[in-house]
Coordinates of C-alpha atoms in Angstrom, one line a residue:
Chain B
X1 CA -24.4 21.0 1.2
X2 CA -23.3 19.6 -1.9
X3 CA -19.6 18.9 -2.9
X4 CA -18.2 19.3 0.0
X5 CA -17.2 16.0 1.2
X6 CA -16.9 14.3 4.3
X7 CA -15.4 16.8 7.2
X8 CA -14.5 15.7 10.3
X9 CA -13.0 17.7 13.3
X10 CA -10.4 15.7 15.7
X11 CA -10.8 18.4 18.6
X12 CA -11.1 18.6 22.3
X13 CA -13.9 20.2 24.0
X14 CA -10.7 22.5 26.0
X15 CA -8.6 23.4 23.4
X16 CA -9.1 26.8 22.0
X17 CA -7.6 26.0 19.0
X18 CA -9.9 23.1 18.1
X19 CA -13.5 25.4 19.2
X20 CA -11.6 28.0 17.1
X21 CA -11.9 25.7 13.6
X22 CA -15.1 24.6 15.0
X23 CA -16.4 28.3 14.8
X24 CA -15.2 28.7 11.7
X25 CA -16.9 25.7 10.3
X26 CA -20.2 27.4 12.0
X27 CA -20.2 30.7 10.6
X28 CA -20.1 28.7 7.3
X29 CA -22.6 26.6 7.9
X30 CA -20.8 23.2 7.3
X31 CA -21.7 20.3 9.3
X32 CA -19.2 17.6 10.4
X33 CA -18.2 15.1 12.5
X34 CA -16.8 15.7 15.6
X35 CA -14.7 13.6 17.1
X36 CA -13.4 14.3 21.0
X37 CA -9.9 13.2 21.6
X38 CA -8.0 12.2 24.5
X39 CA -4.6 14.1 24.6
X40 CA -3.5 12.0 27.8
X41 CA -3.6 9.1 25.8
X42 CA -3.7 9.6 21.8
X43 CA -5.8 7.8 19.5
X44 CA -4.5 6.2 16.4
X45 CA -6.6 8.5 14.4
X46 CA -4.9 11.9 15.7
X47 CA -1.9 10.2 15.1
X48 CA -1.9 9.0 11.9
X49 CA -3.6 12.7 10.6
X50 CA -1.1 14.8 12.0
X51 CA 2.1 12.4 12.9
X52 CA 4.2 15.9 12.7
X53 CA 2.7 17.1 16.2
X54 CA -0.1 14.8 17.2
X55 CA -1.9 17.6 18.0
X56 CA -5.9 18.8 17.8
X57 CA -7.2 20.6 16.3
X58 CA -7.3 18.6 13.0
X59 CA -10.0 18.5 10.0
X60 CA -9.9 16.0 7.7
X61 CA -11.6 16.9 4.7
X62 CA -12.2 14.1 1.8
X63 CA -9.8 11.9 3.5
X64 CA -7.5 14.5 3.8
X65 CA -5.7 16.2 7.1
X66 CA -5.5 19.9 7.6
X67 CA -3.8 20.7 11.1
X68 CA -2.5 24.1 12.6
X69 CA -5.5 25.8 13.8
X70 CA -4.6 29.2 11.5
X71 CA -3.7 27.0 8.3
X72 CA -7.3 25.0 8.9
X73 CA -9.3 28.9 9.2
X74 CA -7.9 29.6 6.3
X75 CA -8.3 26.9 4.3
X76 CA -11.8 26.6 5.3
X77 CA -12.4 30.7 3.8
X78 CA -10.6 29.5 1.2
X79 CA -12.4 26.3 0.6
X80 CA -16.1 27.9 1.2
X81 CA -16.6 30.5 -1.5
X82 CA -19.1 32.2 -2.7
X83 CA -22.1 33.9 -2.3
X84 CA -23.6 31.7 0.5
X85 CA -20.7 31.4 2.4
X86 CA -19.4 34.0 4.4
X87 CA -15.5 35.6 4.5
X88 CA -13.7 34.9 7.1
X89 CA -11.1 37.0 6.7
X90 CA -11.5 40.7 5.8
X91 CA -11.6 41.6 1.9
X92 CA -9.1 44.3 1.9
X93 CA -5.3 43.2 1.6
X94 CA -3.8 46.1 4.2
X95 CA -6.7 44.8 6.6
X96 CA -5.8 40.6 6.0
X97 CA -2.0 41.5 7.0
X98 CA -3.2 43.0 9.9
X99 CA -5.2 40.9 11.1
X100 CA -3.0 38.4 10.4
X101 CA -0.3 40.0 12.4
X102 CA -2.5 40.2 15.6
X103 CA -4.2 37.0 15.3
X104 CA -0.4 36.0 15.3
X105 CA 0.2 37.7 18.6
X106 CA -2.8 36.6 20.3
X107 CA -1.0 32.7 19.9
X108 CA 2.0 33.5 20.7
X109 CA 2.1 36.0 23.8
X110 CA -1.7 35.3 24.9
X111 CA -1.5 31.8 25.1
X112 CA 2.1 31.5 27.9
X113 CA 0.2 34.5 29.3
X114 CA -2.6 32.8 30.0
X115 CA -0.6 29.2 30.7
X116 CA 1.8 31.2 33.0
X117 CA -1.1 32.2 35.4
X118 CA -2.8 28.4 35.4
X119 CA 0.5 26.9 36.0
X120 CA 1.6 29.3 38.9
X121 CA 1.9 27.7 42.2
X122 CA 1.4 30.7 44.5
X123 CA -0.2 33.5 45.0
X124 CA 2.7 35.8 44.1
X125 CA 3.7 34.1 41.3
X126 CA 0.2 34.6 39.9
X127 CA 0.2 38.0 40.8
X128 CA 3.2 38.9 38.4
X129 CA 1.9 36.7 35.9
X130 CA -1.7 38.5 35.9
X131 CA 0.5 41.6 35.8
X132 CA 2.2 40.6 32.6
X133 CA -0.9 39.1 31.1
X134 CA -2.0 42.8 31.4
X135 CA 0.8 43.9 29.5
X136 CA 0.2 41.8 27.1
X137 CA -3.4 42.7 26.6
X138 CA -2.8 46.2 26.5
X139 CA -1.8 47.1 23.1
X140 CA -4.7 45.2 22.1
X141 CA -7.2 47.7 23.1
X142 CA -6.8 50.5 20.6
X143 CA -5.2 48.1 17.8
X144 CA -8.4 45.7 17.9
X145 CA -10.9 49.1 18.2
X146 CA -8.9 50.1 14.8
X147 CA -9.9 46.5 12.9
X148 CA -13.7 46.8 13.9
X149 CA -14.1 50.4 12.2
X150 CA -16.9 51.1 14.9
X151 CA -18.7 48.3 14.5
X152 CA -19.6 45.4 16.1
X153 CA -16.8 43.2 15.6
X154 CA -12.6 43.0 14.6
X155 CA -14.3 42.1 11.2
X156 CA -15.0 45.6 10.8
X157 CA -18.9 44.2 10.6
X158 CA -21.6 43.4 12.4
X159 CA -20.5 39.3 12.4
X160 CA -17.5 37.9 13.7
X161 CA -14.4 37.5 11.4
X162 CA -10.7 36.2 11.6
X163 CA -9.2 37.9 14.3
X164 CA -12.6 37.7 16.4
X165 CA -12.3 33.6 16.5
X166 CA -8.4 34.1 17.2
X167 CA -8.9 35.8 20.1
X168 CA -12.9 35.0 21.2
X169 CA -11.4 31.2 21.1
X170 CA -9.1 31.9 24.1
X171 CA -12.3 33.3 25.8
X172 CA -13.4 30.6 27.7
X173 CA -10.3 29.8 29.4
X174 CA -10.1 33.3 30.1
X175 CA -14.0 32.8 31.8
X176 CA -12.4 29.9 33.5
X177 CA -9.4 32.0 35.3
X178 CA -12.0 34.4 36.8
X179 CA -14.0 31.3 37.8
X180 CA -10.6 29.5 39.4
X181 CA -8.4 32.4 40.9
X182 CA -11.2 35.3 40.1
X183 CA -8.5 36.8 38.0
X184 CA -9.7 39.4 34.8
X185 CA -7.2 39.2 32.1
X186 CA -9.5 41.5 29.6
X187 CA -10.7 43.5 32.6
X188 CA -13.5 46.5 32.0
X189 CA -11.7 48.8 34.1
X190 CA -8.3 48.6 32.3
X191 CA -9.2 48.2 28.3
X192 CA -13.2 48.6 28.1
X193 CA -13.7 48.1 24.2
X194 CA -11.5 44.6 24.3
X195 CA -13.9 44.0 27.5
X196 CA -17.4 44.8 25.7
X197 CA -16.3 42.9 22.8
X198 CA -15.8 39.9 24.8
X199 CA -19.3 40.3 26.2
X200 CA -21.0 40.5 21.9
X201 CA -18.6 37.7 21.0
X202 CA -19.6 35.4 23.9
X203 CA -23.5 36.0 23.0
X204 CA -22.7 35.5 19.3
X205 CA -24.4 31.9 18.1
X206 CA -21.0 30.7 16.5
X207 CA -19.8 31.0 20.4
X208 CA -22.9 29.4 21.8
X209 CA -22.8 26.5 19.7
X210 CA -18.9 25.7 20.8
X211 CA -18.8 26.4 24.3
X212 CA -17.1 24.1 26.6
X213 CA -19.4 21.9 28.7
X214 CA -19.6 23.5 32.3
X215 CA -16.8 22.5 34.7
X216 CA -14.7 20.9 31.7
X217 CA -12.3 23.7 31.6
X218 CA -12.1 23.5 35.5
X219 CA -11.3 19.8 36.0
X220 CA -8.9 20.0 32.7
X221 CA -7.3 22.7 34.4
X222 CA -6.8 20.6 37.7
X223 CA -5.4 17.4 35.7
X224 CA -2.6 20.0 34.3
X225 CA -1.7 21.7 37.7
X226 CA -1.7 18.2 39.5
X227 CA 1.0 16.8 36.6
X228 CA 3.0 20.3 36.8
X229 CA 2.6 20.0 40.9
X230 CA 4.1 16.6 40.3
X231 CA 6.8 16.9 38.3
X232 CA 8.5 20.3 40.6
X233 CA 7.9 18.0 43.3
X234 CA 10.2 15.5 41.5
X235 CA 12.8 17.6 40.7
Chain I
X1 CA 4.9 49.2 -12.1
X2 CA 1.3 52.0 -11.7
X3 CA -0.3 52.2 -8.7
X4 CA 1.7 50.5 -6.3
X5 CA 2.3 53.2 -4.0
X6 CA 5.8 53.8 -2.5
X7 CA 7.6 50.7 -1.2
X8 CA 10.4 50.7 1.6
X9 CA 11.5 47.1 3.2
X10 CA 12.8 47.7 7.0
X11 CA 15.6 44.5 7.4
X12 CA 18.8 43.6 8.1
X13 CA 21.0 41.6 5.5
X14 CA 21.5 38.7 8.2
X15 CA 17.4 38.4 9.0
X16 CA 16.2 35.3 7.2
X17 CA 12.7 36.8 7.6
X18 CA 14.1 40.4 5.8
X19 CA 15.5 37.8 3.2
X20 CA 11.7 36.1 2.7
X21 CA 10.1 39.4 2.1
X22 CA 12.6 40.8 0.2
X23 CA 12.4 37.7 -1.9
X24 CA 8.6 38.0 -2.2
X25 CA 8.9 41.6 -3.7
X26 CA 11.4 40.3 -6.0
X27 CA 9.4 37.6 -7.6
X28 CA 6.7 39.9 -8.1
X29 CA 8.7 42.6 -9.8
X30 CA 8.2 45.6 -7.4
X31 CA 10.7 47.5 -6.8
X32 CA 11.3 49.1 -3.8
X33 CA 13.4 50.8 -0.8
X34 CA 15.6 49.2 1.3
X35 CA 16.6 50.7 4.6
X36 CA 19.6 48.6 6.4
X37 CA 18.4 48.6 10.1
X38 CA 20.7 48.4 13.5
X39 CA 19.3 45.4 15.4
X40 CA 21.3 46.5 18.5
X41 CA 20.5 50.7 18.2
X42 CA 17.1 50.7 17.1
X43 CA 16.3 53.4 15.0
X44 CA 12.9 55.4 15.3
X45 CA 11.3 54.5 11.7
X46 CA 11.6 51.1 13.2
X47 CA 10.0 51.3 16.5
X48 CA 7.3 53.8 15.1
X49 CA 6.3 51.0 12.3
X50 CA 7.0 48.1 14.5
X51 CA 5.4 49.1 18.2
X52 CA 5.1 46.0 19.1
X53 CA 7.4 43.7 18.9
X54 CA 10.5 46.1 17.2
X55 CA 11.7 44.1 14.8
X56 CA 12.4 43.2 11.2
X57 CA 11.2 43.1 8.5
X58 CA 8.7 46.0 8.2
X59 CA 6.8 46.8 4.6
X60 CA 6.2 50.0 4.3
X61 CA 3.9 50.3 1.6
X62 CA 1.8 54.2 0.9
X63 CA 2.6 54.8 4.5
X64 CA 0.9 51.9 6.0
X65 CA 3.7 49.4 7.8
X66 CA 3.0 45.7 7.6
X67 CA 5.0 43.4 9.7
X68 CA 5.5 39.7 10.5
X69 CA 7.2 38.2 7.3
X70 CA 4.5 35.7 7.1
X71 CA 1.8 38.4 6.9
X72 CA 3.6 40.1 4.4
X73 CA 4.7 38.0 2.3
X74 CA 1.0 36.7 1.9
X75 CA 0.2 40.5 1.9
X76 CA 2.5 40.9 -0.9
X77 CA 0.9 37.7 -2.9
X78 CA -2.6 39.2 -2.1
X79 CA -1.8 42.8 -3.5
X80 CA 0.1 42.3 -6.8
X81 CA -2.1 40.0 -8.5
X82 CA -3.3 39.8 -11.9
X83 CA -1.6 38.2 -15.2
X84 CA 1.8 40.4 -15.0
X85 CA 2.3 38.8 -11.1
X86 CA 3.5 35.6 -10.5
X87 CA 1.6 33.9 -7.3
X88 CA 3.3 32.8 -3.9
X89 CA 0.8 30.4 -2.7
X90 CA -0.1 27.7 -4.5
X91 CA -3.9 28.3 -6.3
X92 CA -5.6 24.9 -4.7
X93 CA -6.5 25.5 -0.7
X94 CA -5.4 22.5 0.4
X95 CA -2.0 22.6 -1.2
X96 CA -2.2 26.2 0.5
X97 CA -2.9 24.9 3.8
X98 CA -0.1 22.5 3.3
X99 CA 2.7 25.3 2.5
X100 CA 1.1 27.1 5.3
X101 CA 1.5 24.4 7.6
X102 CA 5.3 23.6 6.6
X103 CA 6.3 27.3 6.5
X104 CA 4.8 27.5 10.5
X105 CA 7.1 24.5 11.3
X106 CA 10.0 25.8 10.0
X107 CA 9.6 28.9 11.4
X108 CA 8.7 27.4 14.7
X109 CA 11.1 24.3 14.5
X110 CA 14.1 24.9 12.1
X111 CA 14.9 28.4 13.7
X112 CA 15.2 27.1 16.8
X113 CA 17.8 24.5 15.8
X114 CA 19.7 27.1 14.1
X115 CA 19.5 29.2 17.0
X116 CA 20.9 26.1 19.5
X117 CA 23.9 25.4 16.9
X118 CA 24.9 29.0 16.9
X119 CA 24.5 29.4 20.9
X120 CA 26.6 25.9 21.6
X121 CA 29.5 26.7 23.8
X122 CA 31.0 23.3 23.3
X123 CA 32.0 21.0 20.6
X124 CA 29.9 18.2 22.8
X125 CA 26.6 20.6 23.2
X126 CA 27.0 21.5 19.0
X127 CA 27.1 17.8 18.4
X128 CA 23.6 18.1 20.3
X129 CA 22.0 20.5 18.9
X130 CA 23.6 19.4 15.2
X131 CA 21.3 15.9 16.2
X132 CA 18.3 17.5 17.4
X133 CA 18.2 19.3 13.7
X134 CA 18.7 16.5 12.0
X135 CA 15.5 15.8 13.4
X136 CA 13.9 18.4 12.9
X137 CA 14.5 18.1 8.7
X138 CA 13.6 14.6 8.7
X139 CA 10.2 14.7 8.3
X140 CA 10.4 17.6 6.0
X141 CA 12.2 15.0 3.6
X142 CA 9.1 13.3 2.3
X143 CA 6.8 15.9 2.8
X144 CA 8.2 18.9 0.9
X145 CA 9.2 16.3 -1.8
X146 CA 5.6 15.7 -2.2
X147 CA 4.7 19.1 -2.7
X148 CA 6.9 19.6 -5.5
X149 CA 4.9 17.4 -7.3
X150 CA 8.0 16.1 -9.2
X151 CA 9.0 19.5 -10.5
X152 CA 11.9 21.8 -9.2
X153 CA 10.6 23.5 -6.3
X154 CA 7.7 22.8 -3.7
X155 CA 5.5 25.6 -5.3
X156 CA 4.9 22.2 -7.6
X157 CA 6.3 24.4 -10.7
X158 CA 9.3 25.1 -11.9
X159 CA 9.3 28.5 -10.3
X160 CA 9.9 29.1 -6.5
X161 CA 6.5 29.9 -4.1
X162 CA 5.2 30.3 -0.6
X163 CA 6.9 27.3 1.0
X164 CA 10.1 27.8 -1.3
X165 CA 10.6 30.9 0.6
X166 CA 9.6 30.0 3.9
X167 CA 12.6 27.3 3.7
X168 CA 14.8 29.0 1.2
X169 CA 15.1 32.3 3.3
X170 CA 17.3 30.2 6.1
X171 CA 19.8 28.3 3.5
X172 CA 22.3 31.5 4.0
X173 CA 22.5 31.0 8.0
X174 CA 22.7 26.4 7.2
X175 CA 25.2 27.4 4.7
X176 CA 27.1 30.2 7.4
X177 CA 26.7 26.8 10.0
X178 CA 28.8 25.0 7.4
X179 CA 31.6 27.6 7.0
X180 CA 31.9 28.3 10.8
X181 CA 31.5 24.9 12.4
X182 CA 31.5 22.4 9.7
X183 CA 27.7 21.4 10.4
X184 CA 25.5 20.6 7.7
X185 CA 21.9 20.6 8.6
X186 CA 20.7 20.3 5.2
X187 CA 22.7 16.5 4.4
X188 CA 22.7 15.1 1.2
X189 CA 23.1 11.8 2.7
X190 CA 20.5 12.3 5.2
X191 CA 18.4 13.9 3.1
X192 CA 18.8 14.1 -0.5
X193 CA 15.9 15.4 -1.8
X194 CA 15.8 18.6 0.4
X195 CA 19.8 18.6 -0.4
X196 CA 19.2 19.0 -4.4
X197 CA 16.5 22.0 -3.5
X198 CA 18.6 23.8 -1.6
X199 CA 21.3 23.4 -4.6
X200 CA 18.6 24.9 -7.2
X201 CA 17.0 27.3 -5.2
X202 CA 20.5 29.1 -4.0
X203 CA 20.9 29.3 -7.4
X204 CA 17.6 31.3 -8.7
X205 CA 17.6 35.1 -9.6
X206 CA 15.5 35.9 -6.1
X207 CA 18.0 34.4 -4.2
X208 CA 20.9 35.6 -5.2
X209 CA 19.7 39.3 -5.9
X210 CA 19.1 39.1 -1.7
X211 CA 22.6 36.8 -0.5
X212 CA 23.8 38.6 2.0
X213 CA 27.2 40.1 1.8
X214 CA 30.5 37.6 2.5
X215 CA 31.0 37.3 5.5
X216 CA 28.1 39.5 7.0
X217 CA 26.5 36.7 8.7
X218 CA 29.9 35.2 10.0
X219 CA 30.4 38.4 11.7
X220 CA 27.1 38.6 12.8
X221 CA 27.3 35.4 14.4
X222 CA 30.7 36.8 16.3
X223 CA 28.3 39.5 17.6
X224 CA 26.1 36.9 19.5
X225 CA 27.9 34.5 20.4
X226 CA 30.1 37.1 22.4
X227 CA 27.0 38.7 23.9
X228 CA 25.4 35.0 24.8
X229 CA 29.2 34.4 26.7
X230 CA 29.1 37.2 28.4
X231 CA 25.5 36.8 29.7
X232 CA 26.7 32.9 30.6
X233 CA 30.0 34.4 32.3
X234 CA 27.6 36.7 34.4
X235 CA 25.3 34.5 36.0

């Protein structure tokens, strides 16, 4: 593709953030570099591109860093115009704001929702947190129905948009508590549109082409617990 | 100003994030409503616009609520454009994505320094937290001086933008810090550059047609710091 420069993605294949720029990059049809990083012990690279948080995901595009997952998204709609490229983002002003404001939500009450069940010790304590990951999840249902307009996707179309990749991102680690603890976080039974989504979004190609390799999520998973079983046991 | 439909801002005059949208309309020319809002008796035009998280600011705009500052001030920037608008963000993406990516830390970083300042019970503990956001502003030094550009504000123009705001909006609670405890976050010595910004942007139209009342945050600050007290005293 012509004029865009060199682009090159420091991600890892666990973070949702990283597969989230990743996605974006797909459903525009860019090619890059991909570049697995380490987060237990940083590479020069990462550090040098985004010495603020030293951090994945990052693009570097001509030379240049973008990092924050959001800020990369949207630079990358905003980079990728035109007729052959397809928005990211809805058109509509009212329907950017709101997707903005859930995509928003999804990273900050998702995410510890999500972290607070990995990194609970006991039964119990994962119990609650399943419990408030629920309650988190639940105003989701009839606000995310809203955004897709009857179709297909939060877009409001029949391909994925902004506020699909902010939450389809956080999919496969939500595949990877059902696989660990057998927990449902979007469960059928409790909000069935956010559940059938998750099923079109996971068979969309964008997804395919990004998903983790199997087990990587698992044995990430087990590195965190053993180094937040470690330091309780130290305190 | 045709065609804008009715406008009504939900804040409080001690919200930084009320300030920033407020700010936004300002630079754009709209006029609009402004409905002071109880923090601590929440009235229903709030909760009904804001379901989910209950807070401030709320845009109100034909009806529809937007909230999250950050969503509307871009919402705001995306709506009133044309010739007779100035712009918030900057016009190249990848100075975009840079504002974006400041604006997130200092929402992320700088209010949380604020925050710990405020909530120190001791002189010792302030001294702390008066360190940890000195820290926090360092790297902003450097990197909001380069996206000024060598002009007056980090829009890279002589008129205030996107990143302008996102910092601007919390020079009234640095400058309450000052009056109450003495603290300056914002140092010329340590940091000069930032230090002459804050003089000039205080300064400009937007922000003083949205300072908040003498005093107003001062008392504000009373407010919370008793409540935080009494919450310690009951544990």
């Amino acid at each position: 593709m012509g004029g865009q420069g060199d682009v090159t993605v420091l991600g890892t294949v666990v973070s949702p953030f990283a597969l989230r720029v990743r996605m974006a990059l797909y459903l525009k049809g860019v090619s890059y570099e991909y570049l697995e990083q380490n987060v237990f012990d940083k590479g020069e690279l990462l550090v040098a591109s985004n010495p603020v948080h030293k951090k994945v995901p990052v693009l570097i595009h001509g030379g240049k860093p973008v990092c924050e997952s959001v800020a990369i998204v949207q630079y990358v709609d905003e980079f990728w115009t035109g007729a052959e490229f397809p928005s990211i983002l809805p058109a509509d002003p009212y329907d950017r704001a709101v997707a903005r404001f859930w995509a928003a939500y999804v990273d900050d009450k998702l995410v510890a929702a999500v972290l607070g069940i990995l990194r609970a010790a006991t039964q119990e304590e994962r119990d609650k947190k399943v419990e408030a990951a629920h309650a988190v999840v639940a105003p989701m249902e009839e606000a995310f129905a809203t955004c897709s307009k009857g179709k297909a996707f939060f877009s409001g179309g029949d391909s994925v948009g902004y506020l699909d990749l902010a939450l389809g991102c956080h999919l496969f680690w939500l595949e990877t508590l059902r696989s660990m603890f057998g927990v449902n976080v979007i469960d059928a039974g409790r909000t069935p549109q956010l559940a059938a989504w998750a099923e079109r979004f996971l068979e969309t190609k964008a997804a395919k082409a990004v998903a983790p390799p199997a087990n990587s999520m698992e044995e990430y998973a087990g590195k965190l617990r053993a180094i937040w079983a470690a330091a309780a046991a130290a305190k």
